[in-house]
Tab-separated table of C-alpha atoms in Angstrom:
chain	number	residue	atom	x	y	z
A	12	MET	CA	21.369	-13.926	-134.436
A	13	ALA	CA	22.124	-16.916	-136.585
A	14	THR	CA	25.830	-17.174	-137.145
A	15	ASP	CA	27.643	-19.442	-139.519
A	16	SER	CA	28.869	-21.764	-136.738
A	17	SER	CA	25.421	-21.973	-135.370
A	18	ALA	CA	24.013	-23.145	-138.717
A	19	LEU	CA	26.749	-25.777	-138.892
A	20	GLU	CA	25.999	-27.115	-135.423
A	21	PHE	CA	22.203	-27.044	-135.842
A	22	PRO	CA	21.742	-27.827	-139.568
A	23	CYS	CA	18.149	-28.899	-139.300
A	24	SER	CA	15.698	-26.044	-138.994
A	25	LEU	CA	12.030	-25.226	-139.367
A	26	THR	CA	10.044	-22.012	-139.017
A	27	LEU	CA	6.310	-22.030	-138.279
A	28	ASN	CA	3.966	-19.062	-138.613
A	29	ILE	CA	0.754	-19.515	-136.673
A	30	PRO	CA	-1.986	-16.986	-137.327
A	31	PHE	CA	-4.185	-15.843	-134.443
A	32	PRO	CA	-7.301	-13.689	-134.639
A	33	ASP	CA	-5.441	-10.764	-132.965
A	34	ALA	CA	-2.239	-9.638	-131.199
A	35	ARG	CA	-3.689	-10.216	-127.748
A	36	LEU	CA	-4.078	-13.927	-128.390
A	37	SER	CA	-0.792	-14.387	-130.172
A	38	SER	CA	0.967	-12.609	-127.287
A	39	ILE	CA	-0.819	-14.848	-124.733
A	40	ALA	CA	0.287	-17.919	-126.558
A	41	LEU	CA	3.837	-16.705	-126.746
A	42	GLN	CA	3.955	-15.900	-123.044
A	43	ALA	CA	2.396	-19.212	-121.933
A	44	ILE	CA	4.642	-21.399	-124.060
A	45	ARG	CA	8.064	-19.725	-123.873
A	46	VAL	CA	8.408	-20.153	-120.121
A	47	ASP	CA	9.559	-23.744	-120.370
A	48	LYS	CA	13.064	-24.180	-121.680
A	49	GLU	CA	13.784	-26.802	-124.413
A	50	LEU	CA	14.650	-29.981	-122.681
A	51	SER	CA	17.480	-30.893	-125.106
A	52	ALA	CA	20.800	-28.975	-125.678
A	53	MET	CA	20.537	-30.266	-129.240
A	54	VAL	CA	17.529	-28.094	-129.949
A	55	GLN	CA	17.293	-24.264	-130.043
A	56	ARG	CA	13.959	-22.454	-130.221
A	57	HIS	CA	13.165	-18.823	-130.728
A	58	LEU	CA	9.523	-17.589	-130.177
A	59	SER	CA	8.197	-14.208	-131.233
A	60	THR	CA	5.072	-12.466	-132.567
A	61	VAL	CA	5.206	-10.831	-135.953
A	62	ALA	CA	2.797	-8.950	-138.161
A	63	PRO	CA	1.135	-11.204	-140.824
A	64	SER	CA	2.034	-8.903	-143.671
A	65	GLU	CA	3.353	-5.396	-144.405
A	66	ASP	CA	-0.163	-4.002	-144.475
A	67	THR	CA	-0.618	-4.079	-140.796
A	68	THR	CA	1.335	-3.495	-137.581
A	69	GLU	CA	-0.753	-5.746	-135.424
A	70	LYS	CA	1.545	-8.691	-134.418
A	71	SER	CA	-1.125	-11.400	-134.611
A	72	VAL	CA	1.194	-14.127	-135.899
A	73	LEU	CA	3.115	-16.411	-133.536
A	74	GLN	CA	6.404	-17.304	-135.090
A	75	VAL	CA	8.625	-20.113	-133.888
A	76	GLU	CA	12.057	-20.884	-135.260
A	77	TYR	CA	13.469	-24.300	-134.426
A	78	LYS	CA	17.043	-25.371	-135.034
A	79	ALA	CA	18.353	-28.845	-134.154
A	80	THR	CA	21.336	-30.993	-134.609
A	81	THR	CA	19.399	-33.801	-136.315
A	82	ASN	CA	16.038	-34.171	-138.106
A	83	ARG	CA	14.884	-36.593	-135.415
A	84	MET	CA	15.440	-34.014	-132.648
A	85	LEU	CA	13.777	-31.353	-134.747
A	86	ARG	CA	10.691	-33.578	-135.271
A	87	VAL	CA	10.451	-34.468	-131.588
A	88	ALA	CA	10.693	-30.762	-130.574
A	89	VAL	CA	8.221	-29.478	-133.113
A	90	ASN	CA	5.737	-32.273	-132.343
A	91	SER	CA	5.893	-31.328	-128.689
A	92	PHE	CA	5.392	-27.756	-129.434
A	93	MET	CA	2.302	-28.577	-131.618
A	94	ASP	CA	0.820	-30.521	-128.662
A	95	SER	CA	1.231	-27.465	-126.323
A	96	LEU	CA	0.004	-25.114	-129.041
A	97	ALA	CA	-3.111	-27.144	-129.708
A	98	PHE	CA	-3.800	-27.176	-125.988
A	99	VAL	CA	-3.361	-23.407	-125.629
A	100	LEU	CA	-5.698	-22.941	-128.604
A	101	GLU	CA	-8.401	-25.099	-127.011
A	102	VAL	CA	-8.092	-23.259	-123.709
A	103	MET	CA	-8.446	-19.905	-125.550
A	104	GLU	CA	-11.553	-21.171	-127.541
A	105	GLU	CA	-13.300	-22.586	-124.604
A	106	LEU	CA	-12.228	-20.628	-121.497
A	107	ASP	CA	-11.553	-17.057	-122.661
A	108	ALA	CA	-13.300	-14.432	-120.526
A	109	ASP	CA	-15.879	-13.500	-123.140
A	110	VAL	CA	-16.601	-17.174	-123.857
A	111	LEU	CA	-17.344	-18.039	-120.240
A	112	GLU	CA	-19.162	-14.794	-119.495
A	113	PRO	CA	-20.542	-13.377	-122.739
A	114	PRO	CA	-20.924	-9.658	-122.529
A	115	SER	CA	-24.667	-8.884	-122.562
A	116	SER	CA	-25.614	-7.450	-125.913
B	30	MET	CA	6.483	-7.710	-104.482
B	31	ALA	CA	4.243	-5.966	-101.929
B	32	ALA	CA	1.402	-7.860	-100.296
B	33	PRO	CA	-1.751	-7.773	-102.410
B	34	ILE	CA	-4.113	-4.913	-101.671
B	35	PRO	CA	-7.038	-6.539	-99.800
B	36	LYS	CA	-10.141	-6.279	-101.947
B	37	ASN	CA	-13.279	-5.140	-100.299
B	38	LYS	CA	-14.685	-8.676	-100.410
B	39	ARG	CA	-16.129	-11.188	-97.965
B	40	ARG	CA	-13.835	-13.878	-99.200
B	41	ARG	CA	-10.638	-14.521	-101.194
B	42	ILE	CA	-10.862	-17.198	-103.949
B	43	ALA	CA	-8.238	-19.367	-105.581
B	44	LEU	CA	-8.384	-21.796	-108.490
B	45	GLY	CA	-5.965	-24.759	-108.125
B	46	CYS	CA	-4.595	-27.048	-110.857
B	47	GLU	CA	-2.852	-30.361	-110.107
B	48	GLY	CA	-1.322	-32.873	-112.461
B	49	SER	CA	1.910	-34.209	-111.163
B	50	ALA	CA	1.064	-37.843	-111.658
B	51	ASN	CA	-1.886	-39.523	-113.363
B	52	LYS	CA	-4.637	-37.440	-111.722
B	53	LEU	CA	-5.762	-34.155	-113.215
B	54	GLY	CA	-7.462	-32.191	-110.533
B	55	ILE	CA	-8.910	-28.604	-110.617
B	56	GLY	CA	-10.627	-27.060	-107.639
B	57	VAL	CA	-11.857	-23.701	-106.301
B	58	ILE	CA	-11.372	-22.669	-102.623
B	59	ALA	CA	-12.565	-19.677	-100.738
B	60	HIS	CA	-10.990	-18.160	-97.555
B	61	ASP	CA	-13.050	-15.977	-95.421
B	62	ALA	CA	-11.557	-12.556	-95.614
B	63	VAL	CA	-11.581	-12.041	-91.878
B	64	THR	CA	-11.132	-15.457	-90.310
B	65	GLY	CA	-9.355	-17.217	-93.092
B	66	GLU	CA	-11.810	-20.150	-92.644
B	67	PRO	CA	-11.504	-22.331	-95.838
B	68	THR	CA	-14.570	-23.470	-97.841
B	69	VAL	CA	-14.277	-25.963	-100.684
B	70	LEU	CA	-16.334	-24.530	-103.607
B	71	SER	CA	-15.509	-27.274	-106.080
B	72	ASN	CA	-13.121	-30.206	-106.454
B	73	VAL	CA	-13.179	-31.997	-109.853
B	74	ARG	CA	-10.735	-34.779	-110.841
B	75	HIS	CA	-10.161	-37.097	-113.773
B	76	THR	CA	-7.751	-39.980	-113.559
B	77	PHE	CA	-5.654	-41.475	-116.355
B	78	VAL	CA	-6.016	-45.210	-115.970
B	79	SER	CA	-3.647	-47.458	-117.807
B	80	PRO	CA	-4.471	-51.100	-118.716
B	81	PRO	CA	-3.716	-53.917	-116.117
B	82	GLY	CA	-0.084	-54.958	-116.154
B	83	THR	CA	1.039	-51.487	-117.206
B	84	GLY	CA	1.916	-48.193	-115.538
B	85	PHE	CA	1.272	-44.604	-116.731
B	86	LEU	CA	4.013	-43.122	-118.892
B	87	PRO	CA	4.881	-39.361	-118.832
B	88	LYS	CA	3.971	-38.655	-122.443
B	89	ASP	CA	0.604	-40.341	-122.409
B	90	THR	CA	-0.208	-38.769	-118.979
B	91	ALA	CA	0.697	-35.269	-120.240
B	92	ALA	CA	-1.558	-35.883	-123.302
B	93	HIS	CA	-4.326	-36.997	-120.908
B	94	HIS	CA	-4.095	-33.795	-118.804
B	95	ARG	CA	-4.096	-31.599	-121.903
B	96	SER	CA	-7.100	-33.508	-123.278
B	97	PHE	CA	-9.209	-33.146	-120.091
B	98	PHE	CA	-8.053	-29.832	-118.760
B	99	VAL	CA	-10.856	-27.677	-120.375
B	100	ARG	CA	-13.600	-30.046	-119.337
B	101	VAL	CA	-12.326	-30.321	-115.707
B	102	ALA	CA	-11.838	-26.528	-115.485
B	103	LYS	CA	-15.285	-25.798	-116.781
B	104	GLN	CA	-16.832	-28.197	-114.301
B	105	ALA	CA	-14.867	-26.733	-111.422
B	106	LEU	CA	-15.993	-23.218	-112.286
B	107	ALA	CA	-19.613	-24.305	-112.786
B	108	ASP	CA	-19.677	-26.288	-109.514
B	109	ALA	CA	-18.196	-23.276	-107.678
B	110	GLY	CA	-20.713	-20.908	-109.142
B	111	ILE	CA	-18.267	-18.021	-109.227
B	112	SER	CA	-17.369	-15.495	-111.836
B	113	ILE	CA	-13.883	-15.108	-113.106
B	114	SER	CA	-13.581	-11.582	-111.624
B	115	GLU	CA	-13.789	-13.114	-108.157
B	116	ILE	CA	-10.646	-15.196	-108.571
B	117	ASP	CA	-7.688	-13.746	-106.674
B	118	CYS	CA	-5.036	-16.162	-107.853
B	119	ILE	CA	-4.400	-19.169	-110.015
B	120	CYS	CA	-2.392	-21.952	-108.302
B	121	TYR	CA	-0.609	-24.794	-110.013
B	122	THR	CA	1.689	-27.588	-108.949
B	123	ARG	CA	5.232	-26.513	-109.443
B	124	GLY	CA	6.551	-29.958	-108.327
B	125	PRO	CA	7.630	-32.490	-107.363
B	126	GLY	CA	6.359	-35.082	-109.923
B	127	MET	CA	6.534	-36.052	-113.512
B	128	GLY	CA	7.999	-33.442	-115.823
B	129	GLY	CA	5.716	-33.632	-118.844
B	130	PRO	CA	2.424	-33.907	-116.953
B	131	LEU	CA	3.415	-31.030	-114.570
B	132	THR	CA	4.309	-28.770	-117.463
B	133	SER	CA	1.135	-29.438	-119.373
B	134	VAL	CA	-0.970	-28.296	-116.411
B	135	ALA	CA	1.295	-25.256	-115.879
B	136	ILE	CA	0.756	-24.184	-119.468
B	137	GLY	CA	-3.017	-24.342	-118.885
B	138	ALA	CA	-2.697	-22.342	-115.700
B	139	ARG	CA	-0.585	-19.683	-117.391
B	140	THR	CA	-3.009	-19.390	-120.318
B	141	LEU	CA	-5.937	-18.831	-117.915
B	142	SER	CA	-3.985	-16.317	-115.949
B	143	LEU	CA	-3.282	-14.285	-119.091
B	144	LEU	CA	-6.793	-14.752	-120.623
B	145	TRP	CA	-8.498	-13.647	-117.443
B	146	GLY	CA	-6.763	-10.321	-117.097
B	147	ASN	CA	-3.341	-11.277	-115.668
B	148	ILE	CA	-4.554	-13.014	-112.480
B	149	PRO	CA	-1.425	-13.738	-110.355
B	150	LEU	CA	-0.012	-17.227	-110.500
B	151	VAL	CA	1.138	-19.170	-107.426
B	152	GLY	CA	3.436	-22.179	-107.831
B	153	VAL	CA	2.774	-24.760	-105.075
B	154	ASN	CA	4.814	-27.657	-103.627
B	155	HIS	CA	2.633	-30.829	-104.016
B	156	CYS	CA	3.569	-32.237	-100.638
B	157	VAL	CA	2.791	-28.947	-98.856
B	158	GLY	CA	-0.613	-28.996	-100.638
B	159	HIS	CA	-1.374	-32.499	-99.142
B	160	ILE	CA	-0.340	-31.342	-95.669
B	161	GLU	CA	-2.237	-28.055	-95.646
B	162	MET	CA	-5.375	-29.775	-96.959
B	163	GLY	CA	-5.044	-32.498	-94.292
B	164	ARG	CA	-4.690	-29.857	-91.602
B	165	ALA	CA	-7.646	-27.867	-92.868
B	166	ILE	CA	-9.993	-30.820	-93.281
B	167	THR	CA	-9.148	-32.706	-89.955
B	168	GLY	CA	-8.367	-29.688	-87.719
B	169	ALA	CA	-5.182	-31.444	-86.568
B	170	GLN	CA	-3.136	-28.971	-84.630
B	171	ASN	CA	0.438	-30.000	-84.785
B	172	PRO	CA	0.642	-33.690	-85.768
B	173	VAL	CA	3.444	-35.730	-87.226
B	174	VAL	CA	2.482	-36.174	-90.825
B	175	LEU	CA	2.894	-39.321	-92.775
B	176	TYR	CA	2.760	-38.450	-96.435
B	177	VAL	CA	2.437	-41.672	-98.486
B	178	SER	CA	1.580	-41.873	-102.164
B	179	GLY	CA	2.722	-43.418	-105.429
B	180	GLY	CA	5.461	-40.869	-105.626
B	181	ASN	CA	6.372	-39.901	-102.156
B	182	THR	CA	6.898	-41.394	-98.722
B	183	GLN	CA	7.897	-38.966	-96.046
B	184	VAL	CA	7.493	-38.560	-92.285
B	185	ILE	CA	7.132	-34.832	-91.662
B	186	ALA	CA	6.969	-32.490	-88.590
B	187	TYR	CA	6.468	-28.756	-88.590
B	188	ALA	CA	9.190	-26.615	-86.974
B	189	GLU	CA	10.031	-22.994	-87.357
B	190	GLN	CA	8.209	-22.259	-90.587
B	191	ARG	CA	9.345	-25.337	-92.448
B	192	TYR	CA	7.892	-28.834	-92.905
B	193	ARG	CA	10.924	-30.863	-91.905
B	194	ILE	CA	11.473	-34.322	-93.258
B	195	PHE	CA	12.259	-36.652	-90.325
B	196	GLY	CA	12.266	-39.910	-92.322
B	197	GLU	CA	11.564	-41.067	-95.830
B	198	ALA	CA	11.839	-43.861	-98.350
B	199	LEU	CA	15.348	-44.177	-99.563
B	200	ASP	CA	14.476	-45.618	-102.995
B	201	ILE	CA	10.946	-45.965	-104.123
B	202	ALA	CA	7.744	-44.661	-102.519
B	203	VAL	CA	5.489	-47.190	-100.758
B	204	GLY	CA	2.688	-46.512	-103.277
B	205	ASN	CA	5.116	-47.163	-106.089
B	206	CYS	CA	5.940	-50.557	-104.537
B	207	LEU	CA	2.233	-51.381	-104.272
B	208	ASP	CA	1.409	-50.077	-107.773
B	209	ARG	CA	4.280	-52.101	-109.379
B	210	PHE	CA	3.214	-55.238	-107.533
B	211	ALA	CA	-0.213	-54.788	-108.864
B	212	ARG	CA	1.324	-54.877	-112.326
B	213	THR	CA	3.105	-58.051	-111.481
B	214	LEU	CA	-0.244	-59.653	-110.547
B	215	GLU	CA	-1.993	-57.839	-113.484
B	216	ILE	CA	-4.555	-56.372	-111.063
B	217	SER	CA	-6.762	-53.689	-112.640
B	218	ASN	CA	-5.619	-50.052	-112.289
B	219	ASP	CA	-9.238	-48.889	-112.066
B	220	PRO	CA	-9.986	-46.940	-109.911
B	221	ALA	CA	-6.397	-47.243	-108.625
B	222	PRO	CA	-4.054	-50.282	-108.259
B	223	GLY	CA	-3.596	-49.642	-104.542
B	224	TYR	CA	-7.296	-49.771	-103.971
B	225	ASN	CA	-7.601	-53.129	-105.711
B	226	ILE	CA	-4.629	-54.537	-103.713
B	227	GLU	CA	-6.474	-53.487	-100.498
B	228	GLN	CA	-9.595	-55.286	-101.465
B	229	LEU	CA	-7.687	-58.412	-102.522
B	230	ALA	CA	-5.617	-58.265	-99.255
B	231	ARG	CA	-8.709	-58.567	-97.104
B	232	ARG	CA	-9.107	-62.136	-98.445
B	233	GLY	CA	-5.547	-63.080	-97.615
B	234	GLN	CA	-5.157	-65.854	-95.142
B	235	THR	CA	-1.431	-66.573	-94.939
B	236	LEU	CA	1.272	-64.225	-93.847
B	237	LEU	CA	4.328	-65.114	-96.034
B	238	ASP	CA	7.951	-64.146	-95.594
B	239	LEU	CA	9.030	-60.776	-96.852
B	240	PRO	CA	12.090	-58.660	-95.889
B	241	TYR	CA	11.438	-55.906	-93.389
B	242	ALA	CA	13.543	-52.836	-94.310
B	243	VAL	CA	13.530	-50.043	-91.721
B	244	LYS	CA	16.832	-48.194	-91.556
B	245	GLY	CA	16.781	-45.839	-88.609
B	246	MET	CA	14.289	-43.085	-89.415
B	247	ASP	CA	14.074	-44.200	-93.090
B	248	CYS	CA	12.823	-47.185	-94.986
B	249	SER	CA	13.372	-48.954	-98.245
B	250	PHE	CA	10.922	-50.778	-100.528
B	251	SER	CA	12.678	-51.905	-103.700
B	252	GLY	CA	14.095	-55.064	-102.101
B	253	ILE	CA	10.707	-56.024	-100.736
B	254	LEU	CA	9.260	-55.585	-104.233
B	255	THR	CA	11.899	-57.771	-105.691
B	256	ARG	CA	11.148	-60.556	-103.223
B	257	ALA	CA	7.410	-60.086	-103.684
B	258	ASP	CA	7.791	-60.393	-107.466
B	259	GLU	CA	9.928	-63.611	-106.916
B	260	LEU	CA	7.084	-65.052	-104.755
B	261	ALA	CA	4.530	-64.161	-107.356
B	262	ALA	CA	6.629	-65.981	-110.035
B	263	GLN	CA	6.938	-68.985	-107.705
B	264	MET	CA	3.149	-69.016	-107.149
B	265	LYS	CA	2.480	-68.891	-110.884
B	266	LYS	CA	4.932	-71.723	-111.526
B	267	GLU	CA	3.458	-73.955	-108.784
B	268	LEU	CA	-0.082	-73.229	-110.021
B	269	SER	CA	0.866	-74.258	-113.551
B	270	GLN	CA	2.289	-77.508	-112.125
B	271	GLY	CA	-1.033	-78.134	-110.333
B	272	LYS	CA	0.604	-77.859	-106.877
B	273	GLU	CA	-1.158	-76.277	-103.845
B	274	THR	CA	0.293	-72.883	-103.256
B	275	PHE	CA	-0.514	-69.446	-101.724
B	276	THR	CA	-2.867	-67.025	-103.518
B	277	PRO	CA	-2.583	-63.461	-104.904
B	278	ALA	CA	-4.754	-62.462	-101.883
B	279	ASP	CA	-2.037	-63.932	-99.537
B	280	LEU	CA	0.648	-61.949	-101.380
B	281	CYS	CA	-1.285	-58.661	-101.188
B	282	PHE	CA	-2.068	-59.320	-97.557
B	283	THR	CA	1.600	-60.007	-96.794
B	284	LEU	CA	2.911	-57.017	-98.688
B	285	GLN	CA	0.468	-54.579	-97.007
B	286	GLU	CA	1.182	-55.948	-93.487
B	287	THR	CA	4.891	-55.646	-94.083
B	288	VAL	CA	5.157	-52.173	-95.615
B	289	PHE	CA	2.496	-50.713	-93.393
B	290	ALA	CA	4.230	-51.933	-90.211
B	291	MET	CA	7.369	-50.243	-91.495
B	292	LEU	CA	5.545	-46.922	-91.954
B	293	VAL	CA	3.951	-47.220	-88.506
B	294	GLU	CA	7.451	-47.809	-87.018
B	295	ILE	CA	9.124	-44.766	-88.571
B	296	THR	CA	6.113	-42.571	-87.710
B	297	GLU	CA	6.211	-43.707	-84.170
B	298	ARG	CA	9.973	-42.912	-84.035
B	299	ALA	CA	9.351	-39.420	-85.225
B	300	MET	CA	6.514	-39.005	-82.703
B	301	ALA	CA	8.980	-39.951	-79.935
B	302	HIS	CA	11.516	-37.502	-81.212
B	303	VAL	CA	9.104	-34.550	-81.517
B	304	GLY	CA	7.018	-35.367	-78.485
B	305	SER	CA	3.768	-35.527	-80.400
B	306	ASN	CA	1.022	-38.129	-80.144
B	307	GLN	CA	-1.048	-36.993	-83.088
B	308	VAL	CA	-0.632	-38.404	-86.566
B	309	LEU	CA	-1.977	-36.981	-89.835
B	310	ILE	CA	-1.929	-39.359	-92.770
B	311	VAL	CA	-2.071	-37.674	-96.235
B	312	GLY	CA	-1.499	-38.879	-99.788
B	313	GLY	CA	-3.242	-41.540	-101.858
B	314	VAL	CA	-1.954	-44.493	-99.791
B	315	GLY	CA	-3.522	-42.719	-96.768
B	316	CYS	CA	-6.921	-43.863	-98.066
B	317	ASN	CA	-6.001	-47.375	-97.127
B	318	GLU	CA	-8.127	-48.494	-94.179
B	319	ARG	CA	-5.631	-51.179	-93.014
B	320	LEU	CA	-2.918	-48.568	-92.801
B	321	GLN	CA	-5.243	-46.260	-90.849
B	322	GLU	CA	-6.167	-49.246	-88.579
B	323	MET	CA	-2.568	-50.099	-87.823
B	324	MET	CA	-1.641	-46.451	-87.271
B	325	CYS	CA	-4.548	-46.003	-84.846
B	326	ALA	CA	-3.430	-48.992	-82.876
B	327	MET	CA	0.040	-47.547	-82.369
B	328	ALA	CA	-1.229	-44.082	-81.608
B	329	ALA	CA	-3.772	-45.355	-79.051
B	330	GLU	CA	-0.997	-47.138	-77.233
B	331	ARG	CA	0.666	-43.736	-76.925
B	332	GLY	CA	-2.540	-42.047	-75.842
B	333	GLY	CA	-2.842	-40.249	-79.175
B	334	SER	CA	-4.936	-40.358	-82.295
B	335	VAL	CA	-4.815	-40.487	-86.019
B	336	TYR	CA	-6.334	-38.003	-88.425
B	337	ALA	CA	-7.072	-38.965	-92.050
B	338	THR	CA	-9.138	-37.541	-94.885
B	339	ASP	CA	-11.365	-39.328	-97.324
B	340	GLU	CA	-10.552	-40.051	-101.015
B	341	ARG	CA	-11.702	-36.536	-102.086
B	342	PHE	CA	-8.604	-35.092	-100.427
B	343	CYS	CA	-6.219	-38.064	-99.887
B	344	ILE	CA	-5.922	-38.712	-103.563
B	345	ASP	CA	-4.173	-35.953	-105.671
B	346	ASN	CA	-6.590	-33.116	-106.210
B	347	GLY	CA	-6.734	-29.450	-107.335
B	348	ILE	CA	-8.319	-28.085	-104.150
B	349	MET	CA	-5.216	-28.807	-102.005
B	350	ILE	CA	-3.137	-26.793	-104.466
B	351	ALA	CA	-5.695	-23.946	-104.391
B	352	HIS	CA	-5.745	-23.991	-100.576
B	353	ALA	CA	-1.905	-24.163	-100.015
B	354	GLY	CA	-1.449	-21.504	-102.829
B	355	LEU	CA	-3.975	-19.128	-101.348
B	356	LEU	CA	-2.344	-19.379	-97.937
B	357	ALA	CA	0.979	-18.403	-99.615
B	358	TYR	CA	-0.683	-15.644	-101.698
B	359	GLU	CA	-2.181	-14.154	-98.541
B	360	THR	CA	1.282	-13.677	-97.126
B	361	GLY	CA	2.343	-11.707	-100.248
B	362	PHE	CA	3.779	-14.673	-102.286
B	363	GLN	CA	3.383	-14.891	-106.055
B	364	THR	CA	5.111	-16.582	-108.945
B	365	PRO	CA	5.859	-14.176	-111.745
B	366	LEU	CA	4.766	-15.702	-115.183
B	367	ASP	CA	8.355	-15.923	-116.536
B	368	GLU	CA	9.249	-17.997	-113.474
B	369	SER	CA	6.198	-20.272	-113.520
B	370	THR	CA	8.151	-23.378	-114.402
B	371	CYS	CA	7.901	-26.890	-112.997
B	372	THR	CA	10.473	-29.105	-111.428
B	373	GLN	CA	10.602	-32.866	-110.850
B	374	ARG	CA	12.447	-32.494	-107.638
B	375	PHE	CA	11.099	-30.118	-104.995
B	376	ARG	CA	11.872	-30.955	-101.368
B	377	THR	CA	9.096	-30.326	-98.905
B	378	ASP	CA	11.435	-28.404	-96.651
B	379	GLU	CA	12.373	-25.962	-99.386
B	380	VAL	CA	9.080	-24.070	-98.829
B	381	PHE	CA	9.102	-21.189	-96.460
B	382	VAL	CA	5.817	-21.677	-94.514
B	383	LYS	CA	5.261	-17.999	-93.877
B	384	TRP	CA	1.601	-18.514	-93.050
B	385	ARG	CA	2.310	-20.297	-89.789
B	386	ASN	CA	4.103	-19.189	-86.630
């Protein structure tokens, strides 16, 4: 997907791999966050879930690749993503179905 | 998408999440499965208050909503006493409002929808939320609606499945004018700048000179604010020179009398056009008792009456989003997850009001 001209236009890039306990949660984070488009045309973002290593097929890692025209735009975009991610994590930790209504043991 | 298969339940339940400005509100509503009668099961709100002399900025407001979402949601669920499996849909404010704050709440709503087994999402128009909650609480049949808040000023009447805008503020909302003047006077924003202006206005003695800006069915407030700010500067200067001058209370009194008279005029004009003598006031500025008093005087002269709700429902809240969202859901409306975005501009008449005749 990354072409030579794309790398020239968006020279500043960063890839983050965020581990989740399982593929269900990484997929939920992906679906919740990717709906909103990047606000700036100077930033490109690609979100996906990937397996943490070759040993497993479970895609429990949320991977986000950011490309931006300047380091400042990259920093602003990534910081904003981290805010949303931290929020999603808190919602998962505190409000997941099994947290609110623990299955009777 | 086909209409939802009615579950074999006594009631339908919606969770609603609101955060278009500085209030984060989450509420749970139930509609009787047969009559549709609404019952408020919970209505929890937390307001982001900025220091005197300042307003709330989008980035800080979004951070506030993210920070309080879990707390407010837990409280709303606990107060409602329901289990997750009873929730039919999760409603969120699609717009209009401030971009960052809207989106932060939408992310929360999406996450809950996915965590709780893909509960359908419903994107709601904030203004329609105010209107439907006002109708439900007051029982007003077909009133002219005055929707006045920090972000919106519209005169609305229902016709053929749309809430039509008959008149509006051309520049800034009346609440925005009041809030910004509170900043000029460095009045506290706790619990809300408009509330504190109202209290101060009661002590006003002198009606000063401010422009009056009604333009046909519409009105304008930014020029009035400019003049009010000039008068405030004049007052401060004269005070520092030890001269006798008017007071902040006089300024607040004058500003309210002026802008509220304008609102009453454009509301009356719409009533005459539409042939209605009922007025429903919704939105945060609708809490103002002086505005209610002036509107009542006008309506009484026309042999009509005014409906208003209390601060639980006037001020932005989650229950109005839940109610309006559930009404839409019951007609078969849903917002697919991939389309559950937010928008800063969302006209009231863009919504197809399928749930009314």
